[in-house]
Amino acid sequence: MDALMSGVLYLIIGFGVRVYPNILAGYHSLSQRDQERATSNGLPFFAFILFCIMGVLCIISYPVSIWLEMPNLTSAVPIIVTLLGVVIIIIFGNLIANRR
């Protein structure tokens, strides 16, 4: 059940980032020129896609864990998805935001 709640939360965050890119950490502290560059490079769209993928992976883990009869899988997947998502958004988000 935790995986479903995490998945829905990631989906809500993803759609929120798509509409309000200022909720991204550090986006508001960028200069206006850097914000425009990050938006034109697709940083909010990248974050939207990443959060949606994270949400879908968490939601899919619930029926998969039932199918595989591994109930501990639902508690491990949100943690793994979160850690991988953080690494991906830091590395590739920084590259996208600073691309000239």
Coordinates of N, CA, C and O in Angstrom, one line a residue:
M1 N 0.8 -1.2 0.0 CA 0.0 0.0 0.0 C 0.9 1.3 0.0 O 0.5 2.3 -0.6
D2 N 2.0 1.2 0.6 CA 2.9 2.3 0.6 C 3.4 2.7 -0.8 O 3.6 3.8 -1.1
A3 N 3.6 1.6 -1.6 CA 4.0 1.9 -2.9 C 3.0 2.6 -3.7 O 3.3 3.5 -4.6
L4 N 1.7 2.3 -3.5 CA 0.7 3.1 -4.2 C 0.6 4.5 -3.8 O 0.5 5.4 -4.6
M5 N 0.8 4.8 -2.5 CA 0.8 6.2 -2.0 C 2.0 6.9 -2.6 O 1.9 8.1 -3.0
S6 N 3.1 6.3 -2.6 CA 4.3 6.9 -3.1 C 4.2 7.2 -4.6 O 4.6 8.3 -5.1
G7 N 3.6 6.3 -5.3 CA 3.4 6.4 -6.7 C 2.5 7.6 -7.0 O 2.8 8.4 -7.9
V8 N 1.4 7.7 -6.3 CA 0.5 8.8 -6.5 C 1.1 10.1 -6.2 O 0.9 11.1 -6.9
L9 N 1.9 10.1 -5.1 CA 2.6 11.3 -4.7 C 3.6 11.8 -5.8 O 3.6 13.0 -6.1
Y10 N 4.3 10.8 -6.3 CA 5.2 11.2 -7.4 C 4.5 11.7 -8.6 O 5.0 12.6 -9.3
L11 N 3.4 11.1 -9.0 CA 2.6 11.6 -10.1 C 2.1 13.1 -9.8 O 2.1 13.9 -10.7
I12 N 1.6 13.3 -8.6 CA 1.2 14.7 -8.3 C 2.3 15.7 -8.4 O 2.2 16.8 -8.9
I13 N 3.5 15.3 -7.8 CA 4.7 16.2 -7.9 C 5.1 16.4 -9.4 O 5.4 17.5 -9.8
G14 N 5.0 15.4 -10.2 CA 5.3 15.5 -11.6 C 4.4 16.5 -12.3 O 4.9 17.4 -13.0
F15 N 3.1 16.4 -12.1 CA 2.2 17.3 -12.7 C 2.3 18.7 -12.1 O 2.2 19.7 -12.9
G16 N 2.7 18.8 -10.9 CA 2.9 20.1 -10.3 C 4.1 20.8 -10.8 O 4.1 22.0 -11.1
V17 N 5.2 20.0 -11.1 CA 6.4 20.6 -11.7 C 6.1 21.1 -13.1 O 6.7 22.1 -13.5
R18 N 5.3 20.3 -13.8 CA 5.0 20.7 -15.2 C 4.2 22.0 -15.2 O 4.5 22.9 -16.1
V19 N 3.3 22.3 -14.3 CA 2.6 23.5 -14.2 C 3.3 24.6 -13.5 O 3.3 25.8 -14.0
Y20 N 4.0 24.3 -12.4 CA 4.7 25.3 -11.6 C 6.2 24.9 -11.5 O 6.6 24.2 -10.5
P21 N 7.0 25.2 -12.5 CA 8.4 24.8 -12.4 C 9.2 25.4 -11.2 O 10.3 24.9 -10.9
N22 N 8.7 26.4 -10.6 CA 9.4 27.0 -9.5 C 9.5 26.1 -8.3 O 10.3 26.4 -7.3
I23 N 8.7 25.0 -8.2 CA 8.8 24.2 -7.1 C 10.0 23.2 -7.1 O 10.3 22.5 -6.2
L24 N 10.7 23.3 -8.3 CA 12.0 22.5 -8.4 C 13.0 23.2 -7.4 O 13.1 24.4 -7.4
A25 N 13.8 22.4 -6.7 CA 14.8 22.9 -5.8 C 15.8 23.6 -6.6 O 16.4 23.1 -7.5
G26 N 16.1 24.9 -6.2 CA 17.1 25.7 -6.8 C 16.7 26.4 -8.1 O 17.4 27.3 -8.5
Y27 N 15.5 26.1 -8.6 CA 15.1 26.8 -9.8 C 14.7 28.2 -9.6 O 15.1 29.1 -10.4
H28 N 14.1 28.5 -8.4 CA 13.7 29.9 -8.1 C 15.0 30.8 -7.8 O 14.9 32.0 -8.0
S29 N 16.1 30.2 -7.4 CA 17.2 31.0 -7.1 C 18.1 31.3 -8.3 O 19.1 32.0 -8.2
L30 N 17.8 30.7 -9.4 CA 18.5 31.0 -10.7 C 18.1 32.4 -11.1 O 17.1 32.9 -10.8
S31 N 19.0 33.0 -11.9 CA 18.7 34.3 -12.4 C 17.6 34.1 -13.5 O 17.4 33.0 -14.0
Q32 N 17.0 35.2 -13.9 CA 16.0 35.2 -14.9 C 16.5 34.6 -16.2 O 15.8 33.8 -16.8
R33 N 17.7 34.9 -16.6 CA 18.3 34.4 -17.8 C 18.5 32.9 -17.7 O 18.2 32.2 -18.7
D34 N 19.0 32.5 -16.6 CA 19.2 31.0 -16.4 C 17.9 30.2 -16.3 O 17.8 29.1 -16.8
Q35 N 16.9 30.8 -15.7 CA 15.6 30.2 -15.7 C 15.0 30.0 -17.1 O 14.5 29.0 -17.4
E36 N 15.2 31.1 -17.9 CA 14.7 31.0 -19.3 C 15.5 29.9 -20.1 O 14.9 29.2 -20.9
R37 N 16.8 29.9 -19.8 CA 17.6 28.9 -20.5 C 17.2 27.5 -20.1 O 17.1 26.6 -20.9
A38 N 17.0 27.3 -18.8 CA 16.6 26.0 -18.3 C 15.2 25.5 -18.8 O 15.0 24.4 -19.1
T39 N 14.3 26.5 -18.9 CA 13.0 26.2 -19.4 C 13.1 25.9 -20.9 O 12.4 24.9 -21.4
S40 N 13.9 26.6 -21.6 CA 14.0 26.3 -23.1 C 14.8 25.0 -23.3 O 14.5 24.4 -24.4
N41 N 15.6 24.6 -22.4 CA 16.3 23.3 -22.6 C 15.5 22.2 -22.1 O 15.8 21.0 -22.3
G42 N 14.3 22.4 -21.5 CA 13.4 21.4 -21.1 C 13.5 20.8 -19.7 O 13.1 19.7 -19.5
L43 N 14.1 21.6 -18.8 CA 14.2 21.1 -17.4 C 12.9 20.7 -16.8 O 12.8 19.6 -16.2
P44 N 11.9 21.6 -16.8 CA 10.6 21.2 -16.2 C 10.0 20.0 -16.8 O 9.4 19.1 -16.2
F45 N 10.1 19.9 -18.2 CA 9.6 18.7 -18.8 C 10.3 17.4 -18.4 O 9.7 16.4 -18.2
F46 N 11.6 17.5 -18.3 CA 12.5 16.4 -17.9 C 12.1 16.0 -16.5 O 11.9 14.8 -16.2
A47 N 11.9 16.9 -15.6 CA 11.5 16.6 -14.2 C 10.1 16.0 -14.2 O 9.8 15.0 -13.5
F48 N 9.2 16.5 -15.0 CA 7.8 15.9 -15.2 C 7.9 14.5 -15.6 O 7.3 13.6 -15.0
I49 N 8.7 14.2 -16.6 CA 8.8 12.8 -17.1 C 9.4 11.9 -16.1 O 9.0 10.8 -15.9
L50 N 10.5 12.4 -15.4 CA 11.1 11.6 -14.4 C 10.2 11.2 -13.2 O 10.1 10.1 -12.8
F51 N 9.5 12.2 -12.7 CA 8.6 12.0 -11.6 C 7.4 11.1 -12.0 O 7.0 10.2 -11.2
C52 N 7.0 11.2 -13.3 CA 5.9 10.3 -13.7 C 6.4 8.9 -13.9 O 5.7 7.9 -13.5
I53 N 7.6 8.7 -14.4 CA 8.2 7.3 -14.5 C 8.4 6.7 -13.1 O 8.1 5.6 -12.8
M54 N 8.8 7.6 -12.1 CA 9.0 7.1 -10.8 C 7.7 6.7 -10.2 O 7.6 5.6 -9.5
G55 N 6.6 7.5 -10.4 CA 5.3 7.1 -9.9 C 4.7 5.9 -10.5 O 4.2 5.0 -9.8
V56 N 4.9 5.7 -11.8 CA 4.4 4.5 -12.5 C 5.2 3.3 -12.0 O 4.5 2.2 -11.8
L57 N 6.5 3.4 -11.8 CA 7.2 2.2 -11.3 C 6.8 1.8 -9.9 O 6.7 0.6 -9.6
C58 N 6.5 2.8 -9.0 CA 6.0 2.5 -7.7 C 4.6 1.8 -7.7 O 4.4 0.9 -7.0
I59 N 3.8 2.4 -8.6 CA 2.4 1.8 -8.7 C 2.4 0.4 -9.3 O 1.7 -0.5 -8.8
I60 N 3.3 0.2 -10.3 CA 3.4 -1.2 -10.9 C 4.0 -2.2 -9.9 O 3.7 -3.4 -10.0
S61 N 4.8 -1.7 -9.0 CA 5.5 -2.7 -8.0 C 4.4 -3.4 -7.1 O 4.7 -4.5 -6.7
Y62 N 3.3 -2.7 -6.9 CA 2.3 -3.3 -6.0 C 1.7 -4.6 -6.6 O 1.8 -5.7 -6.0
P63 N 1.1 -4.5 -7.8 CA 0.6 -5.8 -8.4 C 1.7 -6.8 -8.7 O 1.4 -8.0 -8.6
V64 N 2.9 -6.3 -9.0 CA 4.0 -7.3 -9.3 C 4.4 -8.0 -8.1 O 4.6 -9.2 -8.1
S65 N 4.4 -7.3 -6.9 CA 4.7 -8.0 -5.7 C 3.7 -9.0 -5.3 O 4.0 -10.1 -4.7
I66 N 2.4 -8.7 -5.6 CA 1.4 -9.7 -5.3 C 1.5 -10.9 -6.2 O 1.4 -12.1 -5.8
W67 N 1.8 -10.6 -7.5 CA 1.9 -11.7 -8.5 C 3.1 -12.6 -8.2 O 3.1 -13.8 -8.3
L68 N 4.2 -12.0 -7.7 CA 5.4 -12.8 -7.4 C 5.4 -13.3 -5.9 O 6.3 -14.1 -5.5
E69 N 4.4 -13.0 -5.2 CA 4.2 -13.4 -3.8 C 5.4 -13.0 -3.0 O 6.0 -13.7 -2.2
M70 N 5.8 -11.7 -3.2 CA 6.9 -11.1 -2.4 C 6.5 -9.8 -1.8 O 6.7 -8.7 -2.4
P71 N 5.8 -9.8 -0.7 CA 5.2 -8.6 -0.1 C 6.3 -7.5 0.3 O 6.0 -6.3 0.3
N72 N 7.5 -8.0 0.5 CA 8.6 -7.0 0.9 C 9.0 -6.2 -0.3 O 9.7 -5.2 -0.1
L73 N 8.7 -6.6 -1.5 CA 9.1 -5.9 -2.7 C 8.4 -4.5 -2.7 O 9.0 -3.5 -3.2
T74 N 7.2 -4.4 -2.2 CA 6.5 -3.1 -2.2 C 7.2 -2.0 -1.3 O 7.0 -0.8 -1.5
S75 N 7.8 -2.5 -0.3 CA 8.5 -1.5 0.6 C 9.9 -1.2 0.1 O 10.4 -0.1 0.4
A76 N 10.5 -2.0 -0.7 CA 11.8 -1.7 -1.2 C 11.8 -0.9 -2.5 O 12.7 -0.1 -2.7
V77 N 10.8 -1.1 -3.3 CA 10.8 -0.4 -4.6 C 10.7 1.2 -4.5 O 11.5 1.9 -5.1
P78 N 9.9 1.7 -3.6 CA 9.8 3.2 -3.5 C 11.2 3.8 -3.0 O 11.6 4.9 -3.5
I79 N 11.9 3.1 -2.2 CA 13.2 3.5 -1.7 C 14.2 3.5 -2.9 O 14.9 4.5 -3.1
I80 N 14.2 2.4 -3.6 CA 15.2 2.3 -4.7 C 14.8 3.3 -5.8 O 15.7 4.0 -6.3
V81 N 13.5 3.5 -6.1 CA 13.1 4.5 -7.1 C 13.5 5.9 -6.7 O 13.9 6.7 -7.5
T82 N 13.3 6.2 -5.4 CA 13.6 7.5 -4.9 C 15.1 7.8 -5.0 O 15.5 8.8 -5.5
L83 N 15.9 6.8 -4.6 CA 17.4 7.0 -4.7 C 17.9 7.2 -6.1 O 18.7 8.0 -6.4
L84 N 17.4 6.3 -7.0 CA 17.8 6.4 -8.4 C 17.3 7.7 -9.0 O 18.0 8.4 -9.8
G85 N 16.1 8.1 -8.7 CA 15.5 9.4 -9.2 C 16.3 10.6 -8.8 O 16.5 11.5 -9.5
V86 N 16.8 10.6 -7.5 CA 17.6 11.7 -7.0 C 18.9 11.8 -7.8 O 19.3 12.9 -8.2
V87 N 19.5 10.7 -8.0 CA 20.8 10.7 -8.7 C 20.6 11.1 -10.1 O 21.3 12.0 -10.7
I88 N 19.5 10.6 -10.8 CA 19.3 11.0 -12.2 C 18.9 12.5 -12.3 O 19.4 13.2 -13.2
I89 N 18.1 13.0 -11.4 CA 17.7 14.4 -11.5 C 18.9 15.3 -11.2 O 19.0 16.4 -11.8
I90 N 19.8 14.9 -10.3 CA 20.9 15.8 -10.0 C 21.9 15.8 -11.2 O 22.3 16.9 -11.6
I91 N 22.2 14.7 -11.7 CA 23.2 14.6 -12.8 C 22.7 15.2 -14.1 O 23.2 16.2 -14.6
F92 N 21.5 14.7 -14.6 CA 21.0 15.1 -15.8 C 20.3 16.4 -15.8 O 20.3 17.2 -16.7
G93 N 19.7 16.7 -14.6 CA 19.1 18.0 -14.4 C 20.1 19.2 -14.5 O 19.9 20.2 -15.0
N94 N 21.2 18.9 -13.9 CA 22.3 19.9 -13.9 C 22.8 20.1 -15.3 O 23.1 21.2 -15.7
L95 N 23.0 19.0 -16.0 CA 23.4 19.1 -17.4 C 22.4 19.9 -18.3 O 22.8 20.7 -19.1
I96 N 21.2 19.6 -18.1 CA 20.1 20.3 -18.9 C 20.0 21.8 -18.5 O 19.9 22.6 -19.4
A97 N 20.1 22.1 -17.2 CA 20.0 23.5 -16.8 C 21.2 24.3 -17.2 O 21.0 25.5 -17.5
N98 N 22.3 23.7 -17.3 CA 23.5 24.5 -17.7 C 23.9 24.4 -19.1 O 24.9 25.0 -19.5
R99 N 23.2 23.7 -19.9 CA 23.5 23.6 -21.4 C 23.3 24.9 -22.1 O 22.3 25.5 -21.9
R100 N 24.2 25.3 -22.8 CA 24.1 26.6 -23.5 C 23.5 26.5 -24.8 O 23.5 25.8 -25.6

